[in-house]
mmCIF file of C-alpha atoms in Angstrom:
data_model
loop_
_atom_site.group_PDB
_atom_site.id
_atom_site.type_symbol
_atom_site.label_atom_id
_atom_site.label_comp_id
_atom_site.label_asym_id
_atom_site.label_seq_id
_atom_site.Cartn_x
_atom_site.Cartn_y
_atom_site.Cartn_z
ATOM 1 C CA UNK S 1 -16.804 -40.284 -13.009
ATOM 2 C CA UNK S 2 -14.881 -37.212 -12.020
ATOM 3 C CA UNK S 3 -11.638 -37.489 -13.401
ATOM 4 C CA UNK S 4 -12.123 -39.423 -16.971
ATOM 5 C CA UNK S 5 -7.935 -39.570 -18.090
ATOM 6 C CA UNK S 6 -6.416 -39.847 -14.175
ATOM 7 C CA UNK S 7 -3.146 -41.226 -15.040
ATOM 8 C CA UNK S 8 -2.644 -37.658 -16.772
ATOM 9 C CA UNK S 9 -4.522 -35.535 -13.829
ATOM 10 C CA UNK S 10 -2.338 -37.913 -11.457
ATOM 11 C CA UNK S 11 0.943 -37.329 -13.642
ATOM 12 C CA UNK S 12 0.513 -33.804 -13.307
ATOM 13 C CA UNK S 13 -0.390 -33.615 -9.815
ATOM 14 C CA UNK S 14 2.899 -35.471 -8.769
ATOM 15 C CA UNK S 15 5.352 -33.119 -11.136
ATOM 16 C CA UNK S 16 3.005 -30.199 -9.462
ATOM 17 C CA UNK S 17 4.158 -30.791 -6.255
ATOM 18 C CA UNK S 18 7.392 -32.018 -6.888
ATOM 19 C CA UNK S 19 8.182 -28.816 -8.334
ATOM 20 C CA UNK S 20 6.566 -27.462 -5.073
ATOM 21 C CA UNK S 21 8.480 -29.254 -2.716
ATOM 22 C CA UNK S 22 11.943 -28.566 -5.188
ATOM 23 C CA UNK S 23 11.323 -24.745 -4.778
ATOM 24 C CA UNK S 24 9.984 -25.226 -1.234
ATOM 25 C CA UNK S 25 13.557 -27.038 -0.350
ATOM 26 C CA UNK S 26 15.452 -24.838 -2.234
ATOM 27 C CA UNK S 27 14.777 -21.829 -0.581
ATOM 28 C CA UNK S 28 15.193 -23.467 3.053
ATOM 29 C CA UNK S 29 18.453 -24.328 1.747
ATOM 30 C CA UNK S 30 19.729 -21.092 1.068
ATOM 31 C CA UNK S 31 22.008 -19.765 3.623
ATOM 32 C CA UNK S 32 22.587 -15.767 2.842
ATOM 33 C CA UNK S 33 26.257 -14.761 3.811
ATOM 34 C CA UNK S 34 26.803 -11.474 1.919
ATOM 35 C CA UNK S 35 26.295 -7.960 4.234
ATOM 36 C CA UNK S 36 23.837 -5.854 2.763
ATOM 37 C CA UNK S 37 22.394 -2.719 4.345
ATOM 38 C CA UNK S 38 18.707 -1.919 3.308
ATOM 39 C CA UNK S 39 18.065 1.724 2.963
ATOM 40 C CA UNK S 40 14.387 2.127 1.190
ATOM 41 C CA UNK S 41 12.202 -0.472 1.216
ATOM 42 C CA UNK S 42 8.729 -0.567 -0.929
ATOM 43 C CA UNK S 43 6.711 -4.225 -0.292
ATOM 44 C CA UNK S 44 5.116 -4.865 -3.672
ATOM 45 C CA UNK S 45 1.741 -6.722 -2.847
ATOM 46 C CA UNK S 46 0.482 -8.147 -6.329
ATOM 47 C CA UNK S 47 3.190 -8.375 -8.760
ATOM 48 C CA UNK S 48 3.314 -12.229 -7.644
ATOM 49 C CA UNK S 49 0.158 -12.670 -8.596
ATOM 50 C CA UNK S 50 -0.083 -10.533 -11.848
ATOM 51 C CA UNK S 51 2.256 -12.080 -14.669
ATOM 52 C CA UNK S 52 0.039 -15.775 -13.907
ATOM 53 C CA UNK S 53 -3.141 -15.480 -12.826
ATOM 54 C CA UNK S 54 -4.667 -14.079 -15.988
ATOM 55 C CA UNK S 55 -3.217 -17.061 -18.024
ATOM 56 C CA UNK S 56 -3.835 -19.936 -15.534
ATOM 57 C CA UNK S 57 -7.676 -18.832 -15.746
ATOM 58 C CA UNK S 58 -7.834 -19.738 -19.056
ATOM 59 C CA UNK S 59 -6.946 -23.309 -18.780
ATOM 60 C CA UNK S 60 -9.709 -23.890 -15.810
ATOM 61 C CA UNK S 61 -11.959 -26.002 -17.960
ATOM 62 C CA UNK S 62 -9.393 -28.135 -19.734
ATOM 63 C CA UNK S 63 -10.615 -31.372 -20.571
ATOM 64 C CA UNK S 64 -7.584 -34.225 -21.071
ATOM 65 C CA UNK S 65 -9.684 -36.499 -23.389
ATOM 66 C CA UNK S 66 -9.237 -33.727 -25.763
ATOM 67 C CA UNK S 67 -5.525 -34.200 -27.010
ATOM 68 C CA UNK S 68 -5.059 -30.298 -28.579
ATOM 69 C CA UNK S 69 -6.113 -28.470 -25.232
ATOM 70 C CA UNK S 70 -3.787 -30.920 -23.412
ATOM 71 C CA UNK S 71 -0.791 -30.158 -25.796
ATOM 72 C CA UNK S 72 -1.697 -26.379 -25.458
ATOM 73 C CA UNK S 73 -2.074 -26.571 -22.276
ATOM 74 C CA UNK S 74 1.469 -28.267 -21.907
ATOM 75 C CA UNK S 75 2.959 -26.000 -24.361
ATOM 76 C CA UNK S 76 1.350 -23.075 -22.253
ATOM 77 C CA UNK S 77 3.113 -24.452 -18.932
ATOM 78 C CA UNK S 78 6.320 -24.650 -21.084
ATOM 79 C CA UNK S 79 6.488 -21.186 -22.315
ATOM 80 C CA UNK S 80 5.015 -19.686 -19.235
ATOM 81 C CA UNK S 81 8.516 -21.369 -17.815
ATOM 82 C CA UNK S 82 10.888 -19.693 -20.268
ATOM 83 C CA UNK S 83 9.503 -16.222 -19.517
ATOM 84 C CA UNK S 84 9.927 -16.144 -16.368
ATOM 85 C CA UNK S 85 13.183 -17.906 -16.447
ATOM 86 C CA UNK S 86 14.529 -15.469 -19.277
ATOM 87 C CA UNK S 87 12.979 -12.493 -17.147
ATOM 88 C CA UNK S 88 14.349 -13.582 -13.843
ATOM 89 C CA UNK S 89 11.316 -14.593 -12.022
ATOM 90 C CA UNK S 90 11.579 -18.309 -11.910
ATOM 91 C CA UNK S 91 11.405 -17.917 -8.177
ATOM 92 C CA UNK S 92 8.123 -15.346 -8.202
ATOM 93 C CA UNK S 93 5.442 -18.105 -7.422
ATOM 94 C CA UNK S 94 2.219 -17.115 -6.425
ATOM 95 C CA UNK S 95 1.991 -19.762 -3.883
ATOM 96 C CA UNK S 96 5.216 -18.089 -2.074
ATOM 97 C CA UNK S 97 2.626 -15.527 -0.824
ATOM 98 C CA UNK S 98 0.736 -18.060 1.525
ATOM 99 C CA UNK S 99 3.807 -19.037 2.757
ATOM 100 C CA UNK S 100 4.861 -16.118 4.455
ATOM 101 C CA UNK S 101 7.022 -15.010 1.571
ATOM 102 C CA UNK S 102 7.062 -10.996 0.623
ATOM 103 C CA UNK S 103 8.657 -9.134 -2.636
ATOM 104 C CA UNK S 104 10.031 -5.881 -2.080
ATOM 105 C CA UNK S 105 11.725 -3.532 -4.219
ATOM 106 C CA UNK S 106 14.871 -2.457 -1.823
ATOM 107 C CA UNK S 107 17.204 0.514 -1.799
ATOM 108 C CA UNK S 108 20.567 -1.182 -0.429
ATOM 109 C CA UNK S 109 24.153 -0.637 -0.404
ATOM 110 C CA UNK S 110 26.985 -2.876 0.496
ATOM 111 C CA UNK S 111 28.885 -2.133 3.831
ATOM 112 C CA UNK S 112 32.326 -0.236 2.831
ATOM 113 C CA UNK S 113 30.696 1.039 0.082
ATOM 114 C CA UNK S 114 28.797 4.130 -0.201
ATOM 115 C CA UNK S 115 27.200 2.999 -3.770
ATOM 116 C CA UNK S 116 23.378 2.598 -3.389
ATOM 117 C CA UNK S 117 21.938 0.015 -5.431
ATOM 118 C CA UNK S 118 17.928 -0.412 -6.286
ATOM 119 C CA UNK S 119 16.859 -4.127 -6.922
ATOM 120 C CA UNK S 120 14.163 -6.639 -5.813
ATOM 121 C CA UNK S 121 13.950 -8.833 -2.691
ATOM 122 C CA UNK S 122 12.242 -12.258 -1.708
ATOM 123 C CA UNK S 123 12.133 -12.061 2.156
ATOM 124 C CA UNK S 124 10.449 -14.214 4.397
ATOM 125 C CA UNK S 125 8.279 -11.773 6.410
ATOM 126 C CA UNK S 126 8.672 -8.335 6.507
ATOM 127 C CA UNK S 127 11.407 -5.638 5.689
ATOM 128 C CA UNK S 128 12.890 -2.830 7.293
ATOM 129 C CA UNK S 129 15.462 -0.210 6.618
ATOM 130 C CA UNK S 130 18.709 -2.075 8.486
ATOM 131 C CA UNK S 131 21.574 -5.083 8.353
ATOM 132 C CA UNK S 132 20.799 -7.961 6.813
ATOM 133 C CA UNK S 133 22.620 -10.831 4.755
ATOM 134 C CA UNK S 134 21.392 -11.627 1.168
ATOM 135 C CA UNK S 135 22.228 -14.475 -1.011
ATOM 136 C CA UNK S 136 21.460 -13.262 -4.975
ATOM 137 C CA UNK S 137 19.504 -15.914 -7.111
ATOM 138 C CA UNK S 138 19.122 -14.709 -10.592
ATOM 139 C CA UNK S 139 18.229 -10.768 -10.506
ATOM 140 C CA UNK S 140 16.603 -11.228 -6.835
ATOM 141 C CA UNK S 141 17.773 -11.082 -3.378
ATOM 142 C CA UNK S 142 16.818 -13.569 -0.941
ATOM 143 C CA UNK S 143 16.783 -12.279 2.615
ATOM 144 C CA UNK S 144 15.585 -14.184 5.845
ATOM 145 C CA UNK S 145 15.479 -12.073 8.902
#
């Protein structure tokens, strides 16, 4: 039988992608208003992928008959979300990349304003130097173009 405990690989498989869907909505839900103008902009290809993918390897062969790896496991998932909600990335999903979604670290100032300000933006697509509006969520700029 391929999955011995379902009602926990099920369980987890419905928070999974309700969590998915939550972060899937919540970005299509936000509406940038705020001017910004985008003076440098550096795409940053894997730092999506780097803060996760080392840890989530190590959990491939969990087994949930065994009640310590699960609890690990669970306690893993649980710290894994306080770092990166105390660090700002809550939004830096890995699976963001297949959906078209792009981290850049921008160059920007605001229009009136001859400040220049260096932070990091979530844009769907691809970023150029020019006008946009940006909506900030935590430390991180979302821009659609």
């Amino acid at each position: 039988m391929p999955i011995a405990e379902a009602g926990y690989s099920l369980t987890l498989l419905v928070v999974t992608l309700a969590c998915f869907g939550m972060t899937i909505l919540s970005l299509a839900l936000v509406r940038p208003k705020q001017d910004v103008t985008v003076r440098e902009t550096e795409y940053v290809p894997t730092d999506l992928m780097n803060y996760t993918l080392p840890y989530i390897v190590s959990f491939m062969g969990i087994n949930y008959s065994e009640t310590s790896k699960f609890v690990g496991f669970c306690v893993f998932l649980a710290w894994m979300f306080w770092i990166t909600h105390r660090s700002g990335q809550i939004l830096l999903n890995p699976v963001l990349i297949a959906l078209g979604w792009r981290l850049y670290n921008v160059t920007y100032n605001f229009p009136g304003s001859a400040d220049e300000h260096k932070g990091r933006a979530l844009v769907k697509g691809y970023l150029d130097p020019g006008r946009y509006k940006q909506w900030p969520v935590q430390d991180i700029q979302i821009i659609k173009p």
